[in-house]
Amino acid sequence: MPGKTYDAVIVGAGVIGTAVGYYLTKRGIRDVLILDKGYVSCGATGRCGAGVRQQWGLEMNCRLAKMSVDMFAGLSDELGEDIEFEQSGYLVLAYDDDTVELYRKNLKLQNSLGIPARLVTPAEAREIVPVLNIEGLVAATHCQTDGHANPFKTNFAYAHAAVREGCELHTFETVTAIETDVKGVRAVATDKGRYETRTVVNCAGGHAAEVGKLAGLKLDCFPERHQILVTEPYERLFDPMVISFVHHLYCQQVVHGAFIMGLGMPEAPGFNDDSGWEFIEAMARAVTSLLPILAGVRVIRQWAGLYTKTPDAQPILGEHPDLPGFYNAVGFSGHGFMIAPATASLTAEAIACGCTPELIAPLDAKRFERGDLVLEPNVV
Amino acid sequence: MTEDDSTIICRCEDITLGEIKQAVARGYATVDEIKHYLRAGMGPCQGRTCGHLVAQVVARETGRPVAEVWPMRARPPYHLVPFSTILAETGGTVAFPKVGD
Ligand SMILES: Cc1cc2nc3c(=O)[nH]c(=O)nc-3n(C[C@H](O)[C@H](O)[C@H](O)COP(=O)(O)OP(=O)(O)OC[C@H]3O[C@@H](n4cnc5c(N)ncnc54)[C@H](O)[C@@H]3O)c2cc1C
Ligand code: FES
């Protein structure tokens, strides 16, 4: 409703924006408006692999991921819609001794935080994924409680629950200006109206830096294309997500039998989200060397979406130090789906209590300026 | 004549007319949204069979012209293609990428 004053206005109705809306209502903040220039799941969320992994190298990431997995496990019941969360595991491949050493260290950390990951031999890896080519493989790590969810269903379930609990959701409405005064954020203007509020949450995915700019802020994040494809459904061949940081590849057989697979390739920053032949070619080579049986499987569709990258591949969270009332939940650098429940609920907590939860304190917007980068070895 | 809501509109994903009408009633007013919400159009035929049907239902239910509700983007490879064909096409052998590639 134009003219109304909102407790908070959220820019973006991807998994992050809708989840922040939902968790705000759980904290009693219900006059919340969620705006999207497209529709629910039109951004990175509706294009992502939706893999959920807890095997990280930094304590903060392990804790955010574990907290999210615990939340994902109860989310279908909590939101009242099936998000198809399956804990079918992640198998992370290692091709040299240094990597195995690093993974041993990571495992110690993960285990100390209650993440049940373990080191497996190539032979054991083949028991978990019988069609895996183990040539050159030195070891792997496996965590059964990792998994995946349906990104559309998760995004729609959060959106429906947020609206049910009191949020307003406007789709096909673009935020065009953010007004400020001496106290901080004052109002949000769109192509359709103007809304007074003292709190804005930037959940604009690939467009996050532009939205920051609307408020006069320079955010250190930029969009980068990432490509992915899906095959026709097949009989079940293996359960876990198979991931190799050497091949920059991940591949998973999802609930209805299709294989979803992505490949990290060198990209220039930008909004290009076309899909290219070079990707499908590189993928054909990479995936059939790792999983030769897939040579005969037919590709249904390839597409691309935007990662929102930051200099340390970690998100920017919390209130912006230079603008009271301007919160960011952006820059997820290709792993924003798996930590959406935790980061969105901590963002709601920050807004509700006017404080910074300890877990996300290192992720403030100005860490790059200070040189306090949060470096994580395990990113695709 | 009353129409039968159990009529299948998207055969690949098994989506009925009734489900599409319900989704529109819920506020999903474009073919893209119906695709994301119900998977209609995401099956092996990539909406070649159902796309125009979904568009007609959405247009009728929302009282808007088809062109307004159907700016769906076609996604390659346009026909089902096995990885082996892609490899043969590019003359590529199934080489194991070297560590560090
Ligand atoms: C190919 C691919 C594979 C991926 N695989 C995984 C994976 O396996 N696991 C994982 O955890 N993560 C994965 N990711 C990353 C994950 O998709 C994202 O981190 C996550 O979806 C981010 O959600 P979001 O809500 O922040 O952004 P988005 O879903 O992009 O939502 C942002 C929304 O903001 C809206 N918006 C932008 N500007 C404006 C404006 N001015 N006014 C109004 N609205 C605006 C957009 O329309 C959009 O809907 C993948 C990403 C890609 C592209
Ligand atoms: S009939 Fe709908 S995708 Fe094939």
Coordinates of N, CA, C and O in Angstrom, one line a residue, chain A residues 160 163, chain B residues 5 16-30 33-34 37-38 54 57-64:
Chain A
H160 N 5.1 -18.0 0.5 CA 3.7 -18.2 0.9 C 3.6 -18.1 2.4 O 2.7 -17.5 2.9
V163 N 3.8 -14.4 3.5 CA 2.6 -13.7 3.2 C 1.5 -14.1 4.2 O 0.8 -13.3 4.7
Chain B
D5 N -11.4 -30.2 -15.3 CA -10.1 -29.7 -14.7 C -9.0 -30.8 -14.6 O -7.9 -30.5 -14.3
T16 N -2.2 -30.7 -14.6 CA -3.6 -30.6 -15.1 C -4.0 -29.2 -15.3 O -3.5 -28.2 -14.7
L17 N -5.1 -29.0 -16.0 CA -5.8 -27.7 -16.2 C -6.1 -27.1 -14.9 O -5.9 -25.9 -14.6
G18 N -6.7 -28.0 -14.0 CA -7.1 -27.5 -12.7 C -6.0 -26.9 -11.9 O -6.1 -25.8 -11.3
E19 N -4.8 -27.6 -12.0 CA -3.6 -27.1 -11.2 C -3.2 -25.7 -11.8 O -2.8 -24.8 -11.0
I20 N -3.3 -25.6 -13.1 CA -2.9 -24.3 -13.7 C -3.9 -23.2 -13.3 O -3.4 -22.1 -12.9
K21 N -5.1 -23.5 -13.3 CA -6.1 -22.5 -12.9 C -5.9 -22.1 -11.5 O -6.0 -20.9 -11.1
Q22 N -5.6 -23.1 -10.6 CA -5.4 -22.8 -9.2 C -4.2 -21.9 -9.0 O -4.2 -20.9 -8.2
A23 N -3.1 -22.2 -9.8 CA -1.9 -21.4 -9.7 C -2.2 -19.9 -10.1 O -1.7 -19.0 -9.5
V24 N -3.0 -19.8 -11.2 CA -3.3 -18.4 -11.6 C -4.1 -17.7 -10.5 O -3.9 -16.5 -10.2
A25 N -5.1 -18.4 -9.9 CA -5.9 -17.9 -8.9 C -5.0 -17.4 -7.7 O -5.3 -16.5 -7.0
R26 N -3.9 -18.1 -7.5 CA -2.9 -17.8 -6.4 C -2.1 -16.6 -6.8 O -1.3 -16.1 -6.0
G27 N -2.2 -16.1 -8.0 CA -1.5 -14.9 -8.4 C -0.3 -15.1 -9.4 O 0.4 -14.2 -9.7
Y28 N -0.1 -16.4 -9.8 CA 0.9 -16.6 -10.8 C 0.4 -16.4 -12.2 O -0.4 -17.2 -12.7
A29 N 0.8 -15.3 -12.7 CA 0.0 -14.7 -13.9 C 0.8 -14.7 -15.2 O 0.4 -14.1 -16.2
T30 N 1.9 -15.4 -15.3 CA 2.7 -15.5 -16.5 C 3.1 -17.0 -16.7 O 3.1 -17.7 -15.8
E33 N 6.1 -17.9 -14.6 CA 5.8 -18.2 -13.2 C 5.2 -19.6 -13.0 O 5.5 -20.3 -12.1
I34 N 4.3 -19.9 -14.0 CA 3.6 -21.3 -13.9 C 4.7 -22.3 -14.1 O 4.7 -23.4 -13.4
Y37 N 6.6 -22.5 -10.8 CA 5.8 -22.9 -9.7 C 5.3 -24.4 -9.8 O 5.3 -25.2 -8.9
L38 N 5.0 -24.8 -11.0 CA 4.4 -26.1 -11.3 C 5.3 -27.1 -12.1 O 5.0 -28.2 -12.2
V54 N -0.6 -23.8 -22.1 CA -0.5 -23.1 -20.8 C -0.7 -21.6 -21.0 O -1.5 -20.9 -20.3
V57 N -4.4 -20.8 -21.4 CA -5.2 -20.9 -20.1 C -4.9 -19.6 -19.3 O -5.8 -19.0 -18.7
V58 N -3.6 -19.3 -19.2 CA -3.2 -18.2 -18.3 C -3.8 -16.9 -18.9 O -4.3 -16.1 -18.2
A59 N -3.7 -16.7 -20.2 CA -4.3 -15.5 -20.9 C -5.8 -15.4 -20.6 O -6.3 -14.4 -20.2
R60 N -6.5 -16.6 -20.8 CA -7.9 -16.5 -20.5 C -8.3 -16.2 -19.1 O -9.1 -15.4 -18.8
E61 N -7.5 -16.9 -18.1 CA -7.9 -16.7 -16.7 C -7.5 -15.3 -16.2 O -8.1 -14.8 -15.3
T62 N -6.5 -14.7 -16.9 CA -6.1 -13.4 -16.4 C -6.7 -12.3 -17.2 O -6.6 -11.1 -16.9
G63 N -7.4 -12.6 -18.3 CA -8.0 -11.7 -19.2 C -6.9 -10.8 -19.9 O -7.2 -9.6 -20.3
R64 N -5.8 -11.4 -20.2 CA -4.7 -10.6 -20.9 C -4.4 -11.4 -22.2 O -4.6 -12.5 -22.3

